[in-house]
PDB file of C-alpha atoms and ligand atoms in Angstrom:
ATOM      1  CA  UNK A   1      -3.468 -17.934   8.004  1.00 95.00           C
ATOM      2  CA  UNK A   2      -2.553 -14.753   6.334  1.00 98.00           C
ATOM      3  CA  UNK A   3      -2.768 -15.058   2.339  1.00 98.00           C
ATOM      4  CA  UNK A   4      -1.074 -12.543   0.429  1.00 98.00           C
ATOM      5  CA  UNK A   5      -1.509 -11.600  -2.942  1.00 98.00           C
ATOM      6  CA  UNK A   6       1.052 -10.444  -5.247  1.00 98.00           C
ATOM      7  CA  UNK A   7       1.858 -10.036  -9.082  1.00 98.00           C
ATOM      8  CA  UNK A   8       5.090 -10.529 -11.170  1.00 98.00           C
ATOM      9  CA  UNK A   9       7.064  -7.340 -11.684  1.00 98.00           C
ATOM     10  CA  UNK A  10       5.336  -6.204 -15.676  1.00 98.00           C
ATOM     11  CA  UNK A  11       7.917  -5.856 -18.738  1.00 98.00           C
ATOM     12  CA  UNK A  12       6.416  -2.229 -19.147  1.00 98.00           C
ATOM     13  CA  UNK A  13       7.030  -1.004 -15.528  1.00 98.00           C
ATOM     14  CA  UNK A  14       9.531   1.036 -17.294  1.00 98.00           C
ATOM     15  CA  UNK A  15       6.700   3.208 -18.591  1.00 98.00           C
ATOM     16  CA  UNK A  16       4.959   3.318 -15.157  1.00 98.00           C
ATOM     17  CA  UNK A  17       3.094   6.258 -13.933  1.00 98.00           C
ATOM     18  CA  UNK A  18       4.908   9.249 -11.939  1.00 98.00           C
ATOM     19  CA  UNK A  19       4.129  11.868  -9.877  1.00 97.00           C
ATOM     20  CA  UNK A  20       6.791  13.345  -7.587  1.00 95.00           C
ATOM     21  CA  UNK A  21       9.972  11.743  -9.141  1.00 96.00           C
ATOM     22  CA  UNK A  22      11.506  12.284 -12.577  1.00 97.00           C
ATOM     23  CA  UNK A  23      12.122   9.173 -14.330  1.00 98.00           C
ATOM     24  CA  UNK A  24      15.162   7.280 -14.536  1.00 97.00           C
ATOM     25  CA  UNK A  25      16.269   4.074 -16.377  1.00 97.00           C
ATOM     26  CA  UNK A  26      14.530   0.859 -14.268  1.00 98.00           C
ATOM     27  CA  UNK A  27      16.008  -2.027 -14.279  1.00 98.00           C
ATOM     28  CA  UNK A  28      12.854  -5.201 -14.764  1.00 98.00           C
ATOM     29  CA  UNK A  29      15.606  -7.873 -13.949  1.00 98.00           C
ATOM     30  CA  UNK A  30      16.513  -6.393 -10.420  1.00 98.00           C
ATOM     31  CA  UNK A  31      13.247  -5.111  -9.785  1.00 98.00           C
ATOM     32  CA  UNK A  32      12.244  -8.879 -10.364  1.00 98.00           C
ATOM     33  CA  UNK A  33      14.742 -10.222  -7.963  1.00 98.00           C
ATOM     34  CA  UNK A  34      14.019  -7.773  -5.588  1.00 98.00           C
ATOM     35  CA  UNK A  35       9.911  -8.471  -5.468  1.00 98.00           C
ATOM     36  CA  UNK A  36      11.219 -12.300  -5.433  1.00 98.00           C
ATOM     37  CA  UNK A  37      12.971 -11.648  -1.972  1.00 98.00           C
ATOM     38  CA  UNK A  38       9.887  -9.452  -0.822  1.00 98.00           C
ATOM     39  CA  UNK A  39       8.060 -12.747  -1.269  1.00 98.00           C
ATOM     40  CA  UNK A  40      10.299 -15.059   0.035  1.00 98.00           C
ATOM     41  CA  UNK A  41      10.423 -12.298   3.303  1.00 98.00           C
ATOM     42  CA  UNK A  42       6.519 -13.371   3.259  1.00 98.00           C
ATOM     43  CA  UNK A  43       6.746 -16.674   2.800  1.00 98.00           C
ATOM     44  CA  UNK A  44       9.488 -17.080   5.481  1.00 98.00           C
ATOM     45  CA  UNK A  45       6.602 -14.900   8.178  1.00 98.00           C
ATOM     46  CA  UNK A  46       4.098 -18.194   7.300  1.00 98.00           C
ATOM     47  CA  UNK A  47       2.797 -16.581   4.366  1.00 98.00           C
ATOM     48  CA  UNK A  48       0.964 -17.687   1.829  1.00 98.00           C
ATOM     49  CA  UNK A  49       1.668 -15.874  -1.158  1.00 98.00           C
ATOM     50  CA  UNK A  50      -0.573 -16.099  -4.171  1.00 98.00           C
ATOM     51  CA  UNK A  51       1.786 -14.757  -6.830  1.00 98.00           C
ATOM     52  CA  UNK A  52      -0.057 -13.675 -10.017  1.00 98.00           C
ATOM     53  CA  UNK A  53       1.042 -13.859 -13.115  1.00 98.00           C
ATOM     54  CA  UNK A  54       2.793 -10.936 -15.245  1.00 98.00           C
ATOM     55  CA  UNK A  55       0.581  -8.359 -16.901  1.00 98.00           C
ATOM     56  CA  UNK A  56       2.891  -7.283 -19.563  1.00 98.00           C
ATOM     57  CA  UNK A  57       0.380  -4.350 -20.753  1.00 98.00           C
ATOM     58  CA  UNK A  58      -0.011  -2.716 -17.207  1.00 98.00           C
ATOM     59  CA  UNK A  59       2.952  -0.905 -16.629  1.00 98.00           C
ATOM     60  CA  UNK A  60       1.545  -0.774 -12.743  1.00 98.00           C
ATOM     61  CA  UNK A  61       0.244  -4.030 -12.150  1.00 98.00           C
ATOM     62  CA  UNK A  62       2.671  -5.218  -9.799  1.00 98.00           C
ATOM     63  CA  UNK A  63       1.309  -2.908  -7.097  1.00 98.00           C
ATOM     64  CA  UNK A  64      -1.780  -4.710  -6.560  1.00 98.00           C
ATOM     65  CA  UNK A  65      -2.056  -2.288  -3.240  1.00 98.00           C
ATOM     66  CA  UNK A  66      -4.105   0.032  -5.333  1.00 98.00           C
ATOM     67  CA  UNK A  67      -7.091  -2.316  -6.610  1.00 98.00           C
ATOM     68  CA  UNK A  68      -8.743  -3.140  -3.107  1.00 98.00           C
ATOM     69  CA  UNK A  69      -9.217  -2.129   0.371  1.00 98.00           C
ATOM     70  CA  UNK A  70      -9.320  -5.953   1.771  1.00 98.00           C
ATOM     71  CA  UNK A  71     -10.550  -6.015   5.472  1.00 98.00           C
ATOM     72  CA  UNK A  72     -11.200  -8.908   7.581  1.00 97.00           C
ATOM     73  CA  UNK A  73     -14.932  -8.818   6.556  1.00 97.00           C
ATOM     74  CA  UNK A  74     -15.532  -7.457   3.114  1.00 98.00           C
ATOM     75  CA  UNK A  75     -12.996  -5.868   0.694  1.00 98.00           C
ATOM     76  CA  UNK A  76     -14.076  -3.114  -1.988  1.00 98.00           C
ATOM     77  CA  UNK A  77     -12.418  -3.007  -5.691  1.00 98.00           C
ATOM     78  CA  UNK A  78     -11.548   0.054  -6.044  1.00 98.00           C
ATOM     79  CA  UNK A  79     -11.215   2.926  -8.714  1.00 98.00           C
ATOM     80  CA  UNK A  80      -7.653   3.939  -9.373  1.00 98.00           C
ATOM     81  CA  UNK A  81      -6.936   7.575  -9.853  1.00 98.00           C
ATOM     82  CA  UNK A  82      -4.841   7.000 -13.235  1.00 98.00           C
ATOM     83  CA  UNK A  83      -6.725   5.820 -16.050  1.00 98.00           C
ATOM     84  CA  UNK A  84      -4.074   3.482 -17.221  1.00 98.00           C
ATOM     85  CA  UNK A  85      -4.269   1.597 -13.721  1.00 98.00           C
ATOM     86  CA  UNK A  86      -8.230   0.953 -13.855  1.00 98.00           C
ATOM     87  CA  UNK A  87      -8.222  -2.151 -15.716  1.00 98.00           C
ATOM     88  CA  UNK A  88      -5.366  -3.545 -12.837  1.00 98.00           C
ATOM     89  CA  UNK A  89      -8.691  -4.400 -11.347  1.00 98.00           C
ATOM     90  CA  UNK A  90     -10.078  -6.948 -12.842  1.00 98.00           C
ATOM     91  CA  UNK A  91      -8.179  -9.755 -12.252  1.00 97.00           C
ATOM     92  CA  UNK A  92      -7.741  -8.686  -8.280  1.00 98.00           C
ATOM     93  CA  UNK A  93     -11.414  -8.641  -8.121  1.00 98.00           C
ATOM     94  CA  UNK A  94     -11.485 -12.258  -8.906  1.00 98.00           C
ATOM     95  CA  UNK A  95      -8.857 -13.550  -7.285  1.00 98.00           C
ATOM     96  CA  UNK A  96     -10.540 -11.886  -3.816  1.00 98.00           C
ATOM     97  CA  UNK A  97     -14.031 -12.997  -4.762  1.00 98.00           C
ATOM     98  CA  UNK A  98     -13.887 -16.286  -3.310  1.00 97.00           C
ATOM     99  CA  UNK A  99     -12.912 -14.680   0.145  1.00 98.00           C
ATOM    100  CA  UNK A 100     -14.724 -12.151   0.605  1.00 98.00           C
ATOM    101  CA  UNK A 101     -18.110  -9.947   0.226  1.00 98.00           C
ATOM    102  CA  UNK A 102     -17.212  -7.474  -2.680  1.00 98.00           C
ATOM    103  CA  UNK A 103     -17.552  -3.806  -3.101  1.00 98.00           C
ATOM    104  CA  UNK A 104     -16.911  -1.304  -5.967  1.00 98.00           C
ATOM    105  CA  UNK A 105     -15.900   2.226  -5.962  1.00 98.00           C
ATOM    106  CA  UNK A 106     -18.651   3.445  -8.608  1.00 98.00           C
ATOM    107  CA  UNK A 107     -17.396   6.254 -11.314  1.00 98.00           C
ATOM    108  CA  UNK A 108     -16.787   9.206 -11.162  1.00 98.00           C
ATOM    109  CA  UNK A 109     -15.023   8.056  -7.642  1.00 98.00           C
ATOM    110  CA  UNK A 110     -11.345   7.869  -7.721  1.00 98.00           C
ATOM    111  CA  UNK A 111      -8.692   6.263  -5.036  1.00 98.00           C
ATOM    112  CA  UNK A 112      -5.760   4.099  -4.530  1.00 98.00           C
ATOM    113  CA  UNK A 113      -5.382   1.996  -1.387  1.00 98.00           C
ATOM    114  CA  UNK A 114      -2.014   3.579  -1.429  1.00 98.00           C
ATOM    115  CA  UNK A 115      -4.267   6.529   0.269  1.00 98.00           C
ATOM    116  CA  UNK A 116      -6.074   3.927   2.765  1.00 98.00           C
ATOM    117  CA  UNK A 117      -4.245   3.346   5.928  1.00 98.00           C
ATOM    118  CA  UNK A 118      -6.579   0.954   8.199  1.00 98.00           C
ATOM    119  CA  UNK A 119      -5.538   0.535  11.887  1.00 96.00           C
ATOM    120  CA  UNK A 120      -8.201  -1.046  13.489  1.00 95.00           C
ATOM    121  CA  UNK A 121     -11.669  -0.600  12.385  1.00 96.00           C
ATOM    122  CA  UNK A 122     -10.358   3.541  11.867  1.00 97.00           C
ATOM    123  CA  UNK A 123     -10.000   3.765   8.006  1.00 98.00           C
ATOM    124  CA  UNK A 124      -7.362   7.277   7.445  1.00 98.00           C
ATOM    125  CA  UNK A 125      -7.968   8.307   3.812  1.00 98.00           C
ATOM    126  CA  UNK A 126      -5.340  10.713   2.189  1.00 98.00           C
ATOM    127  CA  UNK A 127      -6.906  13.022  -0.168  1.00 98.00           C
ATOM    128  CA  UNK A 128      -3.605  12.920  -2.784  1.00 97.00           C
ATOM    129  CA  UNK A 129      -3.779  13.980  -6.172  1.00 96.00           C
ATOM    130  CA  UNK A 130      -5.614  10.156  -6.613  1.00 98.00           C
ATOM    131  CA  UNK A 131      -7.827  10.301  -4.607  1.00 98.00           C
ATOM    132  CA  UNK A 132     -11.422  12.797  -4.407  1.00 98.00           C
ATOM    133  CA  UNK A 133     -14.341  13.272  -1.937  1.00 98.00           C
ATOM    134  CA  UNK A 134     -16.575  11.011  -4.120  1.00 98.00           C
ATOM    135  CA  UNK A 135     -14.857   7.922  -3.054  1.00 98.00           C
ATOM    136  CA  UNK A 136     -14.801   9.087   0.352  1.00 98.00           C
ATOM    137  CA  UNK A 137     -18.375   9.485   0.221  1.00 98.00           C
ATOM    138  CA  UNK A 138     -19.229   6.110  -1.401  1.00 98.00           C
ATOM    139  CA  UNK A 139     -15.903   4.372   1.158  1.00 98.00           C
ATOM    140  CA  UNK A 140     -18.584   5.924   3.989  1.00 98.00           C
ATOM    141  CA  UNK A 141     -21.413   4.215   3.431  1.00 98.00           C
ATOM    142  CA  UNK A 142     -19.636   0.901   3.438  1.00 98.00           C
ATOM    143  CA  UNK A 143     -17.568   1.007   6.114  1.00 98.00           C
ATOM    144  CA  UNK A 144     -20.357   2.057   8.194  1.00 98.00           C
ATOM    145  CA  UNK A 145     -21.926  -0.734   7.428  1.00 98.00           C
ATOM    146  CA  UNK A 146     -19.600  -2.520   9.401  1.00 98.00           C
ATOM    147  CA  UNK A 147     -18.539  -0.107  11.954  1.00 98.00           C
ATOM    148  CA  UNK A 148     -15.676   1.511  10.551  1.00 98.00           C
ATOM    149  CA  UNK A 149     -14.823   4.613  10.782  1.00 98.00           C
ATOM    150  CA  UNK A 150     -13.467   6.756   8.057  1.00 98.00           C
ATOM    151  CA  UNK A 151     -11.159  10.007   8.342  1.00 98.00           C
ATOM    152  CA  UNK A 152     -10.025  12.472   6.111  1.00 98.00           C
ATOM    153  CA  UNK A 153      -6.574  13.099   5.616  1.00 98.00           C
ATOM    154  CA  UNK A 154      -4.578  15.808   3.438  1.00 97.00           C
ATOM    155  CA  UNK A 155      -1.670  14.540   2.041  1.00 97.00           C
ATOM    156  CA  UNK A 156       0.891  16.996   0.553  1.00 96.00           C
ATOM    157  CA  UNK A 157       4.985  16.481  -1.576  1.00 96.00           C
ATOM    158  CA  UNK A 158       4.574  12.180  -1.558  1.00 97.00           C
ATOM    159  CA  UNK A 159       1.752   9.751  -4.077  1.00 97.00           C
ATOM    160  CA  UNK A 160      -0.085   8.428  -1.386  1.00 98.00           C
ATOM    161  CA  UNK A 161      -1.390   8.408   2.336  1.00 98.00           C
ATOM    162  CA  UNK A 162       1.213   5.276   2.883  1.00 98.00           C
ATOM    163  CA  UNK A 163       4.210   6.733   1.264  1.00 98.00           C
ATOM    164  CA  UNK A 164       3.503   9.511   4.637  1.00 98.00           C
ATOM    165  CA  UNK A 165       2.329   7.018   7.538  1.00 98.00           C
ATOM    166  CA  UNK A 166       1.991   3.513   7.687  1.00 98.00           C
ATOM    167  CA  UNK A 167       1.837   1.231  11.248  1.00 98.00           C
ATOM    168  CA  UNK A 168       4.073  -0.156  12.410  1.00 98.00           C
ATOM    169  CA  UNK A 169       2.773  -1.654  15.829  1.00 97.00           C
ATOM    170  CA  UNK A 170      -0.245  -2.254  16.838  1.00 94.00           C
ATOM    171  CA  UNK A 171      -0.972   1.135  18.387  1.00 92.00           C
ATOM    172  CA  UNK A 172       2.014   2.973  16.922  1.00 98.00           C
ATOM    173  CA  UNK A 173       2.761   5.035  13.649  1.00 98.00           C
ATOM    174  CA  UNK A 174       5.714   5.675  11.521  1.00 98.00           C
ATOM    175  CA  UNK A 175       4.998   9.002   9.736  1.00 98.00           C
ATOM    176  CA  UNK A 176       6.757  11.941   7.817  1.00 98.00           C
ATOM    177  CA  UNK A 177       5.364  15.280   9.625  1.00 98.00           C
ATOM    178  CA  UNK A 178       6.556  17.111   6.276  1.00 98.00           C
ATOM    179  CA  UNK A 179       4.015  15.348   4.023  1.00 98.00           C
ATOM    180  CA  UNK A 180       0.906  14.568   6.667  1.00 98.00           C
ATOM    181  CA  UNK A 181      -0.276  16.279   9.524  1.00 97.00           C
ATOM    182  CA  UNK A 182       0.091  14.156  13.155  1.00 97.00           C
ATOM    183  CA  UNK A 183      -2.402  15.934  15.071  1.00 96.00           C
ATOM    184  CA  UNK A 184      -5.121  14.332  12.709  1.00 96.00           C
ATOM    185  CA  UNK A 185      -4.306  10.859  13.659  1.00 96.00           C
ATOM    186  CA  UNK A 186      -5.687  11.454  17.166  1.00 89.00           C
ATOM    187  CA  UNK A 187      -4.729   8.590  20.552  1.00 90.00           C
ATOM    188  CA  UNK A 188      -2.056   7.319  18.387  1.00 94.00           C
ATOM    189  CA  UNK A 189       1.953   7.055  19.358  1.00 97.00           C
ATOM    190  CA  UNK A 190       4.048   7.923  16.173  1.00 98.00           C
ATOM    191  CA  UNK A 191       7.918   7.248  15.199  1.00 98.00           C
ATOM    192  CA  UNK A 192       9.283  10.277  13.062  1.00 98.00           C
ATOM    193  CA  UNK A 193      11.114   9.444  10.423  1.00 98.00           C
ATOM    194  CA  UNK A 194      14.577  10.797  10.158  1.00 98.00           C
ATOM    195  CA  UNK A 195      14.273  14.274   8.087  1.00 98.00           C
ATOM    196  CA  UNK A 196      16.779  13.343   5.589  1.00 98.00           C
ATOM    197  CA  UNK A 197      14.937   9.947   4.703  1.00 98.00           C
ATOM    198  CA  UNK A 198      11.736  11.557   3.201  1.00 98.00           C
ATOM    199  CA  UNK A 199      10.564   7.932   1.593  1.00 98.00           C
ATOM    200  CA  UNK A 200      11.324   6.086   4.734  1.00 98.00           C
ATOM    201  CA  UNK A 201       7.508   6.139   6.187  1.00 98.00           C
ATOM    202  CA  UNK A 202       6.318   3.200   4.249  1.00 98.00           C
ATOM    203  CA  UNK A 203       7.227  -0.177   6.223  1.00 98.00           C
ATOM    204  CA  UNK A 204       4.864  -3.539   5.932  1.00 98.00           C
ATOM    205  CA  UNK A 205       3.781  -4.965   9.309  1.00 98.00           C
ATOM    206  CA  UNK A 206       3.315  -8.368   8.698  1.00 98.00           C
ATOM    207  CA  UNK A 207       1.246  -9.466  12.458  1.00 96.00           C
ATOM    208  CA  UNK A 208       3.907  -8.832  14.503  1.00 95.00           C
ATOM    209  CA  UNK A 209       6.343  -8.528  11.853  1.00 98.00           C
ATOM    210  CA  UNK A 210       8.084  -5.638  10.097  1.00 98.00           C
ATOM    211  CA  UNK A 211       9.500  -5.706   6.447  1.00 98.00           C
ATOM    212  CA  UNK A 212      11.601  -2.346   6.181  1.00 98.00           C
ATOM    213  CA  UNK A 213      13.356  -1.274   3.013  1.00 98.00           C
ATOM    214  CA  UNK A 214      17.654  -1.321   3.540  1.00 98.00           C
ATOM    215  CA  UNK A 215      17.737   2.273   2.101  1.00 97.00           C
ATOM    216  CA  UNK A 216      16.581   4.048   4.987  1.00 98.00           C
ATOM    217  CA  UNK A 217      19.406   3.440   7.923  1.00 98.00           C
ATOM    218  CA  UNK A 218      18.772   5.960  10.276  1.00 98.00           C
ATOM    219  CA  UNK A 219      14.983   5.821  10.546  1.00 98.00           C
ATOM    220  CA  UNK A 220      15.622   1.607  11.131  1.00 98.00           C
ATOM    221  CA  UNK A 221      17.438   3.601  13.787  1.00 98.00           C
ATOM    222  CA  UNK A 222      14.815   4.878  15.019  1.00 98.00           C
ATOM    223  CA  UNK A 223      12.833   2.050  15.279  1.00 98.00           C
ATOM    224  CA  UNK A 224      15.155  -0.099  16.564  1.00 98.00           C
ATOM    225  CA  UNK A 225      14.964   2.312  19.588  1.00 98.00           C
ATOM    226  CA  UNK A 226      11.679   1.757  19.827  1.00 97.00           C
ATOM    227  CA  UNK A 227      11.960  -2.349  20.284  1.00 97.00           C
ATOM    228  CA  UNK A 228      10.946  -2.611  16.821  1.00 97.00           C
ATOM    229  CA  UNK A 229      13.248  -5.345  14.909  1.00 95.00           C
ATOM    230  CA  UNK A 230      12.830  -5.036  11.010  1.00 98.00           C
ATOM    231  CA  UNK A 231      13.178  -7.670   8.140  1.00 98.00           C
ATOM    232  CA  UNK A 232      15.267  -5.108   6.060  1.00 98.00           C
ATOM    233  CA  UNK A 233      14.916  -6.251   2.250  1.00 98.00           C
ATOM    234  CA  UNK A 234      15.859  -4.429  -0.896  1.00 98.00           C
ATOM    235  CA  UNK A 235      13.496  -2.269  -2.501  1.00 98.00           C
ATOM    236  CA  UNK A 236      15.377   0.711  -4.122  1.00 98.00           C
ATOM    237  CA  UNK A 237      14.547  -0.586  -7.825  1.00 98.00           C
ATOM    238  CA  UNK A 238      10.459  -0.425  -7.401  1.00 98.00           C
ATOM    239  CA  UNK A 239      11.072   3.220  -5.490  1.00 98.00           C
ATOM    240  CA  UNK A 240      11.775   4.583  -8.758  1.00 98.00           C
ATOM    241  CA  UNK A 241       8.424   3.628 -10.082  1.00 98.00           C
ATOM    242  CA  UNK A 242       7.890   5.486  -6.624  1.00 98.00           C
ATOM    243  CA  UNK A 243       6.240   2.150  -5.617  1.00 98.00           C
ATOM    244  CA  UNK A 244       7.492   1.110  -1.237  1.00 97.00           C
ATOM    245  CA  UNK A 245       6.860  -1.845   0.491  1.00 98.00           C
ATOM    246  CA  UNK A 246       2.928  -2.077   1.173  1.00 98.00           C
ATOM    247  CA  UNK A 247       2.424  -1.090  -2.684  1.00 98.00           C
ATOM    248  CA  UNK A 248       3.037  -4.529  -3.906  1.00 98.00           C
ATOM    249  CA  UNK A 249       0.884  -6.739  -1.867  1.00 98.00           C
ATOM    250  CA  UNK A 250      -2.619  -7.168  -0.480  1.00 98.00           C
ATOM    251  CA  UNK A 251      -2.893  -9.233   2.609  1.00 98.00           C
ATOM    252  CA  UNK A 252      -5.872 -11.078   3.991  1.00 98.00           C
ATOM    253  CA  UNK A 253      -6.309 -13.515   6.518  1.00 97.00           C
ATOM    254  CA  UNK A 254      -7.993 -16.761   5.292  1.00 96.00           C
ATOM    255  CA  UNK A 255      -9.373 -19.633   7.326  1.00 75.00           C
TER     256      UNK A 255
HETATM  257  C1  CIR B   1       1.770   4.914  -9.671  1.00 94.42           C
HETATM  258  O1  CIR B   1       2.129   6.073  -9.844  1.00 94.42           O
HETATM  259  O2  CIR B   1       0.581   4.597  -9.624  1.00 94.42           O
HETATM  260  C2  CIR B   1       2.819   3.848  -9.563  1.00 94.42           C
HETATM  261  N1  CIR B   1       3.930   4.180 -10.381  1.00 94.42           N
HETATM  262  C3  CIR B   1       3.244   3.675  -8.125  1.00 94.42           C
HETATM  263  C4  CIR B   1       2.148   3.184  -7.228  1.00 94.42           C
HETATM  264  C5  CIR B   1       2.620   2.893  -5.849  1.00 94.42           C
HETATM  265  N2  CIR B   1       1.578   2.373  -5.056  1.00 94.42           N
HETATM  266  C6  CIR B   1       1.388   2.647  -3.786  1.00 94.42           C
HETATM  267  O3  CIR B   1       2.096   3.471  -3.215  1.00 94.42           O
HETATM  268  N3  CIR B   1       0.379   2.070  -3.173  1.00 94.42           N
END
């Protein structure tokens, strides 16, 4: 069974972090409603969803993406690039405890799982403006312990590795060329985006399932073309906390 973990949109998203987008006016009610039908989407795939409970100091906390890098074996807390999002961590690290061996990203190491795309036992890492070669170095000697394989990836113009390329098949990609190079994602088949839906790389595959954001028509387009059928759900209030789909859940299968 797949578990997922989530946490209740926080009173104080208003203040969240930003990088690439200017702020504007968030709305916690529809953001709220909107996270509720991304996990009733879940729920409705067989999904058990472990909904946490509001943090109403961590402006961030509701994409619990960032804490961990949960695989099927171990799962490593991580170090959040922002210093307001470390503490987010705490509470992840003991709600994942029970299920699995634990890691931790040791100071000065910095990274968000937002920049860790795993496919597979390959690990992509986006070097973003949260992310440094410490934690690569530290991610390294864990993964190998368990025959992943890690690889480096610039990411330029977007937060994270995911907000570029996320999968959305088992051996296929949905990427933005403008913000990540291809050719460093060797064997793989890739979907382009549409060029005038920059935010439109980040889709959830849920097994054989795809959640999709409604915002992004032409690259669902796209897909559709490809065979791939989406769940399309609203998501436009989170994007202005420049939080997407994948942000704002961990998922791990469990027994
Ligand atoms: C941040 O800047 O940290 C939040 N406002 C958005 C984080 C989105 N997380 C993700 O893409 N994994």
């Amino acid at each position: 069974m797949l578990l997922a973990i989530t946490r209740e949109v926080s009173r104080s998203i208003v203040h969240c972090e930003l990088t690439h987008l200017a702020r504007t006016p968030i709305d916690v009610e529809r953001a709220r409603l909107q996270h509720a039908e991304y996990e009733s989407a879940l729920k409705r795939l067989g999904v058990a969803v472990l909904s946490l409970p509001e943090q109403p100091a961590l402006a961030d906390s509701v994409f619990v993406e960032d804490t961990a890098l949960v695989t099927d074996e171990f799962a490593v807390i991580l170090r959040p690039g922002a210093e307001s999002r470390r503490p987010e961590t705490q509470s992840i690290e003991r709600v994942l405890a029970p299920y699995r061996e634990l890691f931790h990203m040791e100071p000065p190491a910095r990274v968000d799982g937002g920049d860790l795309l795993r496919v597979g036992k390959q690990v992509y890492m986006g070097m973003s403006t949260r992310s440094d070669t410490n934690a690569a170095e530290q991610l390294q000697e864990i993964l190998k312990l368990f025959g992943y394989d890690l690889h480096i990836v610039p990411v330029t113009g977007c937060l994270h590795l995911k907000s570029a390329v996320t999968q959305v098949q088992d051996d296929t990609l949905l990427i933005n060329p403008a913000w990540v190079d291809k050719s460093l994602f060797p064997g793989v088949k890739f979907i382009e985006i549409d060029a005038s839906e920059p935010y439109a790389a980040n889709a959830l595959l849920v097994d054989d399932s795809l959640l999709y954001p409604i915002s992004f028509p032409r690259t669902q387009e796209r897909l559709a073309s490809a065979g791939i059928a989406v769940v399309a759900l609203h998501a436009d209030e989170l994007a202005k906390a420049e939080g997407a789909l994948t942000c704002c859940s961990l998922l791990l299968r469990v027994f």
